[in-house]
mmCIF file of C-alpha atoms in Angstrom:
data_model
loop_
_atom_site.group_PDB
_atom_site.id
_atom_site.type_symbol
_atom_site.label_atom_id
_atom_site.label_comp_id
_atom_site.label_asym_id
_atom_site.label_seq_id
_atom_site.Cartn_x
_atom_site.Cartn_y
_atom_site.Cartn_z
ATOM 1 C CA ARG A 1 0.000 0.000 0.000
ATOM 2 C CA CYS A 2 2.462 2.594 -1.238
ATOM 3 C CA ARG A 3 1.663 6.232 -1.717
ATOM 4 C CA ASP A 4 2.216 7.671 -5.205
ATOM 5 C CA ASN A 5 4.062 4.523 -6.290
ATOM 6 C CA LYS A 6 7.100 5.544 -4.259
ATOM 7 C CA CYS A 7 7.818 2.103 -2.866
ATOM 8 C CA GLY A 8 9.718 1.108 -5.972
ATOM 9 C CA ILE A 9 12.544 3.389 -4.923
ATOM 10 C CA ILE A 10 13.310 1.383 -1.817
ATOM 11 C CA ARG A 11 12.686 -2.122 -3.133
ATOM 12 C CA PRO A 12 16.186 -2.819 -4.601
ATOM 13 C CA LEU A 13 17.911 -1.863 -1.376
ATOM 14 C CA ALA A 14 15.381 -3.811 0.643
ATOM 15 C CA ARG A 15 16.105 -6.882 -1.451
ATOM 16 C CA ARG A 16 19.802 -6.530 -0.618
ATOM 17 C CA ILE A 17 18.911 -6.604 3.044
ATOM 18 C CA LEU A 18 16.672 -9.620 2.572
ATOM 19 C CA ALA A 19 19.416 -11.465 0.730
ATOM 20 C CA THR A 20 21.638 -11.312 3.806
ATOM 21 C CA ALA A 21 21.114 -14.439 5.899
ATOM 22 C CA ASP A 22 20.992 -14.285 9.686
ATOM 23 C CA SER A 23 24.272 -15.103 11.350
ATOM 24 C CA ASP A 24 24.836 -18.694 12.447
ATOM 25 C CA LEU A 25 27.703 -18.466 14.884
ATOM 26 C CA GLY A 26 29.072 -21.478 16.679
ATOM 27 C CA THR A 27 32.348 -20.458 18.319
ATOM 28 C CA THR A 28 32.991 -21.309 21.961
ATOM 29 C CA GLY A 29 34.933 -19.841 24.859
ATOM 30 C CA GLN A 30 35.270 -16.418 26.419
ATOM 31 C CA PRO A 31 37.046 -13.271 25.225
ATOM 32 C CA LYS A 32 39.594 -11.199 27.086
ATOM 33 C CA VAL A 33 38.921 -7.630 28.143
ATOM 34 C CA MET A 34 39.979 -5.075 25.523
ATOM 35 C CA ALA A 35 41.108 -1.536 26.193
ATOM 36 C CA LYS A 36 38.746 1.354 25.804
ATOM 37 C CA ALA A 37 41.269 2.864 23.397
ATOM 38 C CA LEU A 38 39.826 0.645 20.679
ATOM 39 C CA PHE A 39 37.045 3.153 20.266
ATOM 40 C CA SER A 40 37.091 6.539 18.624
ATOM 41 C CA VAL A 41 34.051 8.761 18.676
ATOM 42 C CA ALA A 42 35.880 10.908 16.147
ATOM 43 C CA ALA A 43 35.601 8.076 13.638
ATOM 44 C CA PHE A 44 31.927 8.862 13.395
ATOM 45 C CA GLY A 45 31.966 12.559 14.276
ATOM 46 C CA VAL A 46 29.234 14.485 16.007
ATOM 47 C CA ALA A 47 25.547 14.084 15.269
ATOM 48 C CA ALA A 48 25.357 17.294 13.262
ATOM 49 C CA SER A 49 27.914 16.124 10.722
ATOM 50 C CA LEU A 50 26.344 12.676 10.521
ATOM 51 C CA ALA A 51 22.844 13.933 9.800
ATOM 52 C CA GLN A 52 23.504 14.398 6.096
ATOM 53 C CA ASP A 53 24.239 10.670 5.792
ATOM 54 C CA ILE A 54 20.986 9.470 7.375
ATOM 55 C CA ASP A 55 18.744 7.454 5.060
ATOM 56 C CA GLU A 56 15.355 8.893 4.157
ATOM 57 C CA ILE A 57 12.629 6.377 3.332
ATOM 58 C CA SER A 58 10.586 7.423 0.325
ATOM 59 C CA ASN A 59 7.199 6.486 1.789
ATOM 60 C CA GLY A 60 8.186 7.137 5.399
ATOM 61 C CA LEU A 61 7.391 9.933 7.808
ATOM 62 C CA THR A 62 8.894 13.382 7.275
ATOM 63 C CA THR A 63 9.676 14.359 10.849
ATOM 64 C CA GLU A 64 9.046 17.896 12.062
ATOM 65 C CA ASN A 65 11.549 17.637 14.903
ATOM 66 C CA ASP A 66 15.260 16.909 14.899
ATOM 67 C CA VAL A 67 15.379 13.288 16.038
ATOM 68 C CA ASN A 68 18.699 12.393 14.432
ATOM 69 C CA ASP A 69 20.163 11.602 17.853
ATOM 70 C CA VAL A 70 17.604 8.815 18.177
ATOM 71 C CA LYS A 71 18.219 7.496 14.668
ATOM 72 C CA LEU A 72 21.996 7.509 15.124
ATOM 73 C CA LEU A 73 21.822 5.076 18.038
ATOM 74 C CA SER A 74 21.339 2.339 15.447
ATOM 75 C CA ARG A 75 24.963 2.876 14.425
ATOM 76 C CA ASP A 76 26.009 1.728 17.881
ATOM 77 C CA VAL A 77 24.011 -1.426 17.139
ATOM 78 C CA CYS A 78 25.954 -1.828 13.891
ATOM 79 C CA GLU A 79 29.256 -1.450 15.736
ATOM 80 C CA ILE A 80 28.235 -4.034 18.337
ATOM 81 C CA LYS A 81 27.242 -6.371 15.524
ATOM 82 C CA ILE A 82 30.673 -5.972 13.911
ATOM 83 C CA ALA A 83 32.441 -6.671 17.211
ATOM 84 C CA LEU A 84 30.511 -9.915 17.664
ATOM 85 C CA THR A 85 30.391 -11.216 14.088
ATOM 86 C CA ASP A 86 33.436 -9.936 12.176
ATOM 87 C CA PRO A 87 36.305 -12.473 12.464
ATOM 88 C CA ASP A 88 38.796 -9.638 12.018
ATOM 89 C CA ARG A 89 37.593 -8.219 15.322
ATOM 90 C CA PHE A 90 37.677 -11.491 17.261
ATOM 91 C CA VAL A 91 39.974 -11.952 20.247
ATOM 92 C CA SER A 92 41.668 -15.362 20.284
ATOM 93 C CA ASN A 93 39.146 -16.491 17.658
ATOM 94 C CA LEU A 94 36.243 -15.423 19.864
ATOM 95 C CA PRO A 95 33.657 -12.618 19.538
ATOM 96 C CA ASP A 96 34.844 -9.356 21.072
ATOM 97 C CA TYR A 97 32.364 -9.040 23.938
ATOM 98 C CA ALA A 98 34.498 -6.486 25.757
ATOM 99 C CA SER A 99 34.324 -4.088 22.834
ATOM 100 C CA ALA A 100 30.600 -4.719 22.426
ATOM 101 C CA THR A 101 30.049 -3.980 26.115
ATOM 102 C CA GLU A 102 32.051 -0.762 25.839
ATOM 103 C CA VAL A 103 29.882 0.491 22.978
ATOM 104 C CA PHE A 104 26.696 -0.569 24.766
ATOM 105 C CA VAL A 105 27.571 1.153 28.041
ATOM 106 C CA ASN A 106 29.399 4.278 26.865
ATOM 107 C CA GLY A 107 28.187 4.754 23.312
ATOM 108 C CA MET A 108 30.275 5.355 20.227
ATOM 109 C CA THR A 109 28.277 7.457 17.795
ATOM 110 C CA LEU A 110 27.061 10.122 20.227
ATOM 111 C CA ASP A 111 28.765 11.706 23.231
ATOM 112 C CA ASP A 112 25.671 11.932 25.419
ATOM 113 C CA ALA A 113 23.558 8.863 24.583
ATOM 114 C CA ASN A 114 23.983 5.112 24.759
ATOM 115 C CA LEU A 115 21.917 1.967 24.469
ATOM 116 C CA GLN A 116 22.489 0.840 28.041
ATOM 117 C CA GLU A 117 20.726 3.904 29.454
ATOM 118 C CA LEU A 118 17.695 2.985 27.380
ATOM 119 C CA ALA A 119 17.869 -0.665 28.451
ATOM 120 C CA GLU A 120 17.691 0.216 32.145
ATOM 121 C CA THR A 121 15.177 3.048 31.755
ATOM 122 C CA ASP A 122 12.281 2.861 34.205
ATOM 123 C CA LEU A 123 9.126 4.447 32.794
ATOM 124 C CA THR A 124 6.798 3.139 35.498
ATOM 125 C CA ALA A 125 5.898 6.623 36.719
ATOM 126 C CA GLU A 126 4.531 7.551 33.278
ATOM 127 C CA ASP A 127 1.901 4.804 33.483
ATOM 128 C CA LEU A 128 2.369 3.803 29.842
ATOM 129 C CA PRO A 129 0.182 0.773 29.024
ATOM 130 C CA SER A 130 2.749 -1.401 27.238
ATOM 131 C CA TRP A 131 5.537 -0.554 29.668
ATOM 132 C CA SER A 132 3.358 -1.506 32.629
ATOM 133 C CA LEU A 133 2.393 -4.735 30.881
ATOM 134 C CA PHE A 134 6.032 -5.689 30.254
ATOM 135 C CA SER A 135 7.332 -4.741 33.693
ATOM 136 C CA ASP A 136 4.556 -6.809 35.289
ATOM 137 C CA TYR A 137 5.300 -9.791 33.039
ATOM 138 C CA TYR A 138 9.053 -9.771 33.659
ATOM 139 C CA GLY A 139 8.814 -8.694 37.292
ATOM 140 C CA SER A 140 11.221 -5.801 36.848
ATOM 141 C CA ASP A 141 11.195 -2.130 35.896
ATOM 142 C CA ALA A 142 14.513 -2.614 34.071
ATOM 143 C CA PHE A 143 13.527 -5.819 32.302
ATOM 144 C CA ILE A 144 15.655 -5.334 29.171
ATOM 145 C CA ASP A 145 18.888 -4.626 31.039
ATOM 146 C CA ASP A 146 18.185 -7.508 33.416
ATOM 147 C CA PHE A 147 17.954 -9.827 30.420
ATOM 148 C CA VAL A 148 20.922 -8.681 28.349
ATOM 149 C CA ARG A 149 23.528 -8.020 31.040
ATOM 150 C CA PRO A 150 24.375 -11.666 31.912
ATOM 151 C CA PRO A 151 25.041 -12.863 28.328
ATOM 152 C CA LEU A 152 26.941 -9.682 27.511
ATOM 153 C CA CYS A 153 29.131 -9.800 30.621
ATOM 154 C CA GLN A 154 29.751 -13.551 30.884
ATOM 155 C CA GLY A 155 33.497 -14.127 31.299
ATOM 156 C CA LEU A 156 34.465 -10.451 31.377
ATOM 157 C CA ALA A 157 36.145 -8.577 34.230
ATOM 158 C CA ASP A 158 33.978 -8.589 37.362
ATOM 159 C CA GLU A 159 33.829 -4.812 37.634
ATOM 160 C CA GLY A 160 31.836 -1.761 36.592
ATOM 161 C CA TYR A 161 28.748 -2.568 34.554
ATOM 162 C CA CYS A 162 29.579 -6.287 34.681
ATOM 163 C CA ALA A 163 30.135 -6.563 38.436
ATOM 164 C CA GLY A 164 28.421 -9.696 39.716
ATOM 165 C CA GLN A 165 27.249 -10.701 36.234
ATOM 166 C CA THR A 166 30.243 -12.557 34.797
ATOM 167 C CA ASP A 167 29.319 -16.163 35.576
ATOM 168 C CA GLY A 168 27.448 -18.229 33.032
ATOM 169 C CA SER A 169 27.628 -21.183 30.674
ATOM 170 C CA LEU A 170 26.108 -19.882 27.442
ATOM 171 C CA GLU A 171 27.768 -20.719 24.151
ATOM 172 C CA PRO A 172 28.898 -17.683 22.123
ATOM 173 C CA ALA A 173 26.278 -18.496 19.482
ATOM 174 C CA SER A 174 23.551 -18.087 22.115
ATOM 175 C CA ARG A 175 25.163 -15.039 23.673
ATOM 176 C CA ASN A 176 25.435 -13.300 20.325
ATOM 177 C CA GLU A 177 21.765 -13.779 19.527
ATOM 178 C CA TYR A 178 20.629 -12.606 22.950
ATOM 179 C CA VAL A 179 22.801 -9.505 22.707
ATOM 180 C CA LEU A 180 22.328 -8.571 19.059
ATOM 181 C CA LYS A 181 18.577 -9.069 18.881
ATOM 182 C CA THR A 182 18.129 -7.136 22.122
ATOM 183 C CA MET A 183 20.160 -4.224 20.746
ATOM 184 C CA GLN A 184 18.532 -4.184 17.319
ATOM 185 C CA ASN A 185 14.958 -5.006 18.295
ATOM 186 C CA TRP A 186 13.960 -5.058 21.938
ATOM 187 C CA ILE A 187 15.497 -1.756 23.008
ATOM 188 C CA PRO A 188 14.440 0.447 20.073
ATOM 189 C CA LEU A 189 11.023 -1.125 19.639
ATOM 190 C CA THR A 190 10.203 -0.759 23.333
ATOM 191 C CA MET A 191 11.236 2.892 23.189
ATOM 192 C CA SER A 192 9.224 3.410 19.996
ATOM 193 C CA ILE A 193 6.062 1.976 21.526
ATOM 194 C CA ALA A 194 6.567 4.067 24.666
ATOM 195 C CA ASP A 195 6.884 7.223 22.571
ATOM 196 C CA MET A 196 3.730 6.401 20.605
ATOM 197 C CA GLU A 197 1.848 6.029 23.871
ATOM 198 C CA ARG A 198 3.341 9.314 25.102
ATOM 199 C CA ALA A 199 2.097 10.976 21.924
ATOM 200 C CA ILE A 200 -1.445 9.802 22.615
ATOM 201 C CA SER A 201 -1.293 11.053 26.201
ATOM 202 C CA SER A 202 0.060 14.440 25.098
ATOM 203 C CA LEU A 203 -2.596 14.878 22.441
ATOM 204 C CA GLU A 204 -5.316 13.975 24.946
ATOM 205 C CA ASP A 205 -3.944 16.822 27.082
ATOM 206 C CA GLY A 206 -4.105 19.164 24.098
ATOM 207 C CA ASN A 207 -0.335 19.458 23.652
ATOM 208 C CA GLU A 208 0.184 18.904 19.930
ATOM 209 C CA ASP A 209 3.868 19.917 19.961
ATOM 210 C CA GLU A 210 4.786 17.335 22.595
ATOM 211 C CA ALA A 211 2.669 14.742 20.827
ATOM 212 C CA ARG A 212 4.464 15.329 17.536
ATOM 213 C CA MET A 213 7.888 15.188 19.184
ATOM 214 C CA SER A 214 7.038 11.824 20.744
ATOM 215 C CA TRP A 215 5.596 10.528 17.464
ATOM 216 C CA ASP A 216 8.731 11.596 15.555
ATOM 217 C CA ARG A 217 10.919 9.855 18.141
ATOM 218 C CA ALA A 218 8.836 6.694 17.848
ATOM 219 C CA TYR A 219 9.457 6.679 14.102
ATOM 220 C CA ALA A 220 13.182 7.370 14.581
ATOM 221 C CA PHE A 221 13.618 4.459 16.993
ATOM 222 C CA TYR A 222 11.926 2.148 14.500
ATOM 223 C CA VAL A 223 13.830 3.074 11.332
ATOM 224 C CA GLY A 224 17.273 3.997 12.682
ATOM 225 C CA ALA A 225 19.880 5.922 10.699
ATOM 226 C CA ASP A 226 20.614 3.531 7.851
ATOM 227 C CA PRO A 227 17.532 1.361 7.233
ATOM 228 C CA LEU A 228 18.154 1.083 3.482
ATOM 229 C CA THR A 229 21.780 -0.042 3.700
ATOM 230 C CA GLU A 230 22.330 -1.651 7.124
ATOM 231 C CA ASP A 231 20.559 -4.339 9.142
ATOM 232 C CA CYS A 232 20.645 -2.614 12.517
ATOM 233 C CA SER A 233 17.069 -1.518 13.304
ATOM 234 C CA PRO A 234 13.587 -3.047 13.670
ATOM 235 C CA TYR A 235 12.761 -1.702 10.204
ATOM 236 C CA THR A 236 14.922 -4.340 8.533
ATOM 237 C CA THR A 237 13.598 -7.086 10.800
ATOM 238 C CA THR A 238 10.114 -6.418 9.441
ATOM 239 C CA PHE A 239 11.366 -6.744 5.864
ATOM 240 C CA LYS A 240 13.171 -10.018 6.551
ATOM 241 C CA ARG A 241 10.405 -11.729 8.467
ATOM 242 C CA GLU A 242 7.574 -10.808 6.106
ATOM 243 C CA SER A 243 9.688 -12.167 3.265
ATOM 244 C CA ASN A 244 10.107 -15.449 5.171
ATOM 245 C CA PHE A 245 6.324 -15.720 5.327
ATOM 246 C CA ASP A 246 5.728 -15.213 1.617
ATOM 247 C CA ILE A 247 4.606 -11.605 1.934
ATOM 248 C CA ARG A 248 6.650 -10.455 -1.034
ATOM 249 C CA ASP A 249 5.292 -7.019 -1.807
ATOM 250 C CA GLY A 250 6.445 -5.387 1.417
ATOM 251 C CA HIS A 251 2.830 -4.995 2.512
ATOM 252 C CA ASN A 252 3.462 -5.063 6.260
ATOM 253 C CA GLN A 253 6.310 -2.573 6.107
ATOM 254 C CA ASP A 254 4.301 -0.255 3.885
ATOM 255 C CA THR A 255 1.380 -0.481 6.310
ATOM 256 C CA ILE A 256 3.627 0.630 9.166
ATOM 257 C CA MET A 257 5.051 3.522 7.152
ATOM 258 C CA GLU A 258 1.587 4.680 6.129
ATOM 259 C CA ALA A 259 0.341 4.474 9.716
ATOM 260 C CA PHE A 260 3.199 6.664 10.933
ATOM 261 C CA VAL A 261 2.234 9.252 8.319
ATOM 262 C CA ASP A 262 -1.442 8.984 9.266
ATOM 263 C CA GLY A 263 -0.582 9.377 12.939
ATOM 264 C CA ALA A 264 1.263 12.614 12.248
ATOM 265 C CA SER A 265 -1.750 13.910 10.332
ATOM 266 C CA ALA A 266 -3.993 12.994 13.258
ATOM 267 C CA ILE A 267 -1.783 15.000 15.607
ATOM 268 C CA GLU A 268 -1.889 17.991 13.274
ATOM 269 C CA SER A 269 -5.690 17.894 13.261
ATOM 270 C CA GLY A 270 -5.912 17.149 16.986
ATOM 271 C CA ASN A 271 -7.789 13.892 16.384
ATOM 272 C CA VAL A 272 -7.020 11.540 19.273
ATOM 273 C CA ASP A 273 -9.145 8.682 17.920
ATOM 274 C CA GLU A 274 -7.289 8.662 14.599
ATOM 275 C CA LEU A 275 -3.941 8.767 16.409
ATOM 276 C CA LYS A 276 -4.966 5.776 18.503
ATOM 277 C CA GLU A 277 -5.986 3.941 15.342
ATOM 278 C CA ALA A 278 -2.563 4.580 13.777
ATOM 279 C CA TYR A 279 -0.833 3.449 16.977
ATOM 280 C CA ARG A 280 -2.853 0.241 17.176
ATOM 281 C CA LEU A 281 -2.116 -0.606 13.547
ATOM 282 C CA ILE A 282 1.621 -0.094 14.006
ATOM 283 C CA LEU A 283 1.604 -2.100 17.238
ATOM 284 C CA GLY A 284 -0.422 -4.862 15.594
ATOM 285 C CA MET A 285 2.036 -5.092 12.711
ATOM 286 C CA HIS A 286 4.936 -5.261 15.172
ATOM 287 C CA MET A 287 3.187 -8.162 16.899
ATOM 288 C CA VAL A 288 2.871 -9.905 13.533
ATOM 289 C CA THR A 289 6.578 -9.446 12.758
ATOM 290 C CA TYR A 290 7.736 -10.998 16.014
ATOM 291 C CA ALA A 291 5.125 -13.745 15.850
ATOM 292 C CA GLN A 292 6.617 -14.639 12.458
ATOM 293 C CA ALA A 293 10.111 -14.611 13.931
ATOM 294 C CA THR A 294 9.067 -16.762 16.882
ATOM 295 C CA THR A 295 7.539 -19.355 14.557
ATOM 296 C CA ARG A 296 10.463 -19.365 12.129
ATOM 297 C CA TYR A 297 13.040 -20.457 14.679
ATOM 298 C CA ALA A 298 10.837 -23.222 16.031
ATOM 299 C CA SER A 299 10.950 -24.843 12.586
ATOM 300 C CA PHE A 300 14.741 -24.997 12.792
ATOM 301 C CA LEU A 301 14.509 -26.944 16.056
ATOM 302 C CA ASP A 302 12.683 -29.801 14.329
ATOM 303 C CA VAL A 303 15.365 -29.968 11.627
ATOM 304 C CA LEU A 304 18.193 -29.898 14.158
ATOM 305 C CA ALA A 305 16.474 -32.500 16.335
ATOM 306 C CA GLU A 306 16.353 -34.908 13.406
ATOM 307 C CA ALA A 307 20.041 -34.257 12.776
ATOM 308 C CA GLN A 308 20.788 -34.681 16.501
ATOM 309 C CA ALA A 309 22.486 -31.284 16.467
ATOM 310 C CA PRO A 310 22.540 -28.498 19.061
ATOM 311 C CA ALA A 311 20.474 -25.347 18.620
ATOM 312 C CA PHE A 312 22.476 -22.764 20.516
ATOM 313 C CA ASP A 313 21.641 -19.801 18.333
ATOM 314 C CA GLN A 314 18.216 -20.948 17.080
ATOM 315 C CA ARG A 315 16.775 -21.430 20.561
ATOM 316 C CA ALA A 316 18.263 -18.160 21.760
ATOM 317 C CA GLU A 317 17.043 -16.241 18.730
ATOM 318 C CA GLY A 318 13.542 -17.635 19.040
ATOM 319 C CA GLU A 319 13.462 -16.710 22.711
ATOM 320 C CA ILE A 320 14.625 -13.130 22.271
ATOM 321 C CA PHE A 321 12.158 -12.506 19.455
ATOM 322 C CA TYR A 322 9.367 -13.955 21.580
ATOM 323 C CA ASN A 323 10.348 -11.671 24.461
ATOM 324 C CA LEU A 324 9.065 -8.723 22.422
ATOM 325 C CA ILE A 325 5.498 -10.043 22.289
ATOM 326 C CA ALA A 326 5.223 -12.475 25.212
ATOM 327 C CA PRO A 327 3.317 -10.102 27.545
ATOM 328 C CA TYR A 328 0.727 -9.477 24.825
ATOM 329 C CA VAL A 329 0.406 -13.209 24.116
ATOM 330 C CA ARG A 330 -0.204 -13.999 27.776
ATOM 331 C CA LEU A 331 -3.097 -11.527 27.828
ATOM 332 C CA VAL A 332 -5.076 -13.634 25.362
ATOM 333 C CA ASP A 333 -3.478 -17.082 25.744
ATOM 334 C CA PRO A 334 -1.704 -17.816 29.058
ATOM 335 C CA GLU A 335 -1.344 -21.512 28.226
ATOM 336 C CA GLY A 336 0.089 -20.677 24.822
ATOM 337 C CA ASP A 337 2.651 -18.426 26.470
ATOM 338 C CA GLU A 338 3.792 -21.360 28.590
ATOM 339 C CA VAL A 339 4.068 -23.561 25.489
ATOM 340 C CA VAL A 340 6.362 -21.138 23.682
ATOM 341 C CA ARG A 341 8.438 -20.527 26.794
ATOM 342 C CA ALA A 342 8.980 -24.274 27.153
ATOM 343 C CA VAL A 343 10.116 -24.598 23.520
ATOM 344 C CA TYR A 344 12.747 -21.889 23.947
ATOM 345 C CA ASP A 345 13.575 -22.672 27.580
ATOM 346 C CA ASP A 346 17.336 -23.332 27.450
ATOM 347 C CA PRO A 347 19.607 -22.968 24.405
ATOM 348 C CA ASN A 348 22.131 -25.360 25.953
ATOM 349 C CA ILE A 349 19.626 -28.233 25.733
ATOM 350 C CA ALA A 350 19.604 -29.962 22.354
ATOM 351 C CA PRO A 351 16.176 -30.310 20.705
ATOM 352 C CA GLU A 352 14.565 -33.758 20.822
ATOM 353 C CA GLU A 353 13.034 -35.669 17.933
ATOM 354 C CA GLY A 354 9.277 -36.038 17.737
ATOM 355 C CA GLN A 355 8.420 -32.901 19.708
ATOM 356 C CA GLY A 356 6.849 -31.014 16.814
ATOM 357 C CA TYR A 357 8.319 -27.688 17.881
ATOM 358 C CA TYR A 358 7.148 -25.899 14.752
ATOM 359 C CA CYS A 359 3.484 -26.826 15.148
ATOM 360 C CA GLN A 360 3.544 -26.109 18.871
ATOM 361 C CA VAL A 361 4.699 -22.557 18.262
ATOM 362 C CA GLU A 362 2.890 -21.993 14.955
ATOM 363 C CA THR A 363 -0.429 -22.827 16.620
ATOM 364 C CA VAL A 364 0.105 -20.311 19.418
ATOM 365 C CA MET A 365 1.360 -17.589 17.079
ATOM 366 C CA ARG A 366 -1.372 -18.020 14.482
ATOM 367 C CA CYS A 367 -4.046 -17.922 17.174
ATOM 368 C CA PHE A 368 -2.380 -14.842 18.618
ATOM 369 C CA VAL A 369 -2.511 -13.070 15.250
ATOM 370 C CA ARG A 370 -6.188 -14.006 14.906
ATOM 371 C CA SER A 371 -6.805 -12.189 18.193
ATOM 372 C CA LEU A 372 -5.552 -8.883 16.748
ATOM 373 C CA SER A 373 -8.554 -7.946 14.626
ATOM 374 C CA GLU A 374 -9.149 -4.782 16.678
ATOM 375 C CA TYR A 375 -5.648 -3.700 15.684
ATOM 376 C CA GLY A 376 -6.379 -3.770 11.975
ATOM 377 C CA VAL A 377 -4.445 -7.024 11.541
ATOM 378 C CA THR A 378 -5.614 -9.999 9.492
ATOM 379 C CA GLU A 379 -4.263 -13.519 9.201
ATOM 380 C CA GLU A 380 -3.072 -12.652 5.691
ATOM 381 C CA ASP A 381 -0.611 -10.219 7.270
ATOM 382 C CA TYR A 382 0.957 -13.183 9.068
ATOM 383 C CA GLY A 383 1.231 -15.358 5.958
ATOM 384 C CA LEU A 384 2.681 -18.876 5.841
ATOM 385 C CA PHE A 385 6.272 -19.775 6.661
ATOM 386 C CA GLU A 386 8.103 -20.487 3.415
ATOM 387 C CA ASN A 387 9.898 -23.584 4.741
ATOM 388 C CA ALA A 388 6.968 -25.172 6.555
ATOM 389 C CA PHE A 389 7.249 -28.915 5.969
ATOM 390 C CA GLU A 390 4.001 -29.878 7.657
ATOM 391 C CA GLU A 391 0.505 -28.492 8.023
ATOM 392 C CA CYS A 392 -0.450 -27.806 11.603
ATOM 393 C CA ASP A 393 -3.893 -28.483 13.035
ATOM 394 C CA VAL A 394 -4.652 -25.025 14.424
ATOM 395 C CA SER A 395 -7.614 -24.591 16.749
ATOM 396 C CA CYS A 396 -8.061 -21.247 18.504
ATOM 397 C CA SER A 397 -10.273 -19.754 21.180
ATOM 398 C CA ASP A 398 -12.352 -16.656 20.494
ATOM 399 C CA ASN A 399 -10.206 -14.505 22.772
ATOM 400 C CA GLN A 400 -9.382 -11.070 21.368
ATOM 401 C CA MET A 401 -6.566 -8.735 22.315
ATOM 402 C CA PRO A 402 -8.084 -5.797 24.218
ATOM 403 C CA ILE A 403 -7.442 -2.403 22.670
ATOM 404 C CA GLU A 404 -6.511 -1.116 26.110
ATOM 405 C CA PHE A 405 -4.586 -3.192 28.633
#
């Protein structure tokens, strides 16, 4: 659903992103601590000089406010990804977790912003619906930092950010997935959803300027600085997962872009109901993306079980993707939430033959998507996994996701 046929401009670059397979890392062991001197903020320069290099999406939102500082955080994600996946950066043939931790905690692209501050942010006092839902589910007001700190710090010096968090037995393949998917998806998407909910609250109070600032920030967290050339933001995750589920025309991504534009128009006209509609559609499409991701990695477990092979990265990747939607799933299907949690329980445990992991998870995820009708989502938006080797017997309740929770 592209406006003025502009989507064709971004398709070739999107295809390049889609052609890049997810990393499948299987190294073992722990890295040594590296010196902070490895990093140079000057290599990237200040935000003002970087702004001219930020990608603009042809059918995306034209922001009214300067939110380049938010977009540029995705370049820290890119740097962390390089530290953990580029063999030239490895230390003793192992991913460079010390360098990744340094970028996470102190930042590299900007002098006054870093991903770790976002990961430990506590927004409880703002009474934002999704934040409250997630903090209740995970039993913590800093649920993202609580999750990512142990795999990031395992084996590093027991000091500073990593004090008391250095023990652990995760394989590097699992650690990498936990860390990278948290940086690229969980942190920015959580912040984006929080800003959309702030925008609604501000507009209800009659403050259109604050509402638009929050809406622009929500968009910036989602797309990042380089969505057309780098795989470091939730924007590219949407492209990859919808492609895996035979949604080849970029429909879901285009729907999100259009909803961001519609939300900005609603703010300009002071229409709270239309802003809520745009928010729900974006949120619903995010739920679809991470339902697709959760299902995809369950299919790999069946293949690996038959081969009697470990699933260090596949189980970890499925778990981290599920983390982004688990609180919503539990609202409509508590038993289904337990099923998915059991499938992705421990990446160190090899999958067993005959468990039917794919159908277990596919059933829960498809039923979850069916519950999103009030969010403008249909089952066609979810699609069918391209490598599904069996048809699952899916039977769902009539439960529907509430539009307010």
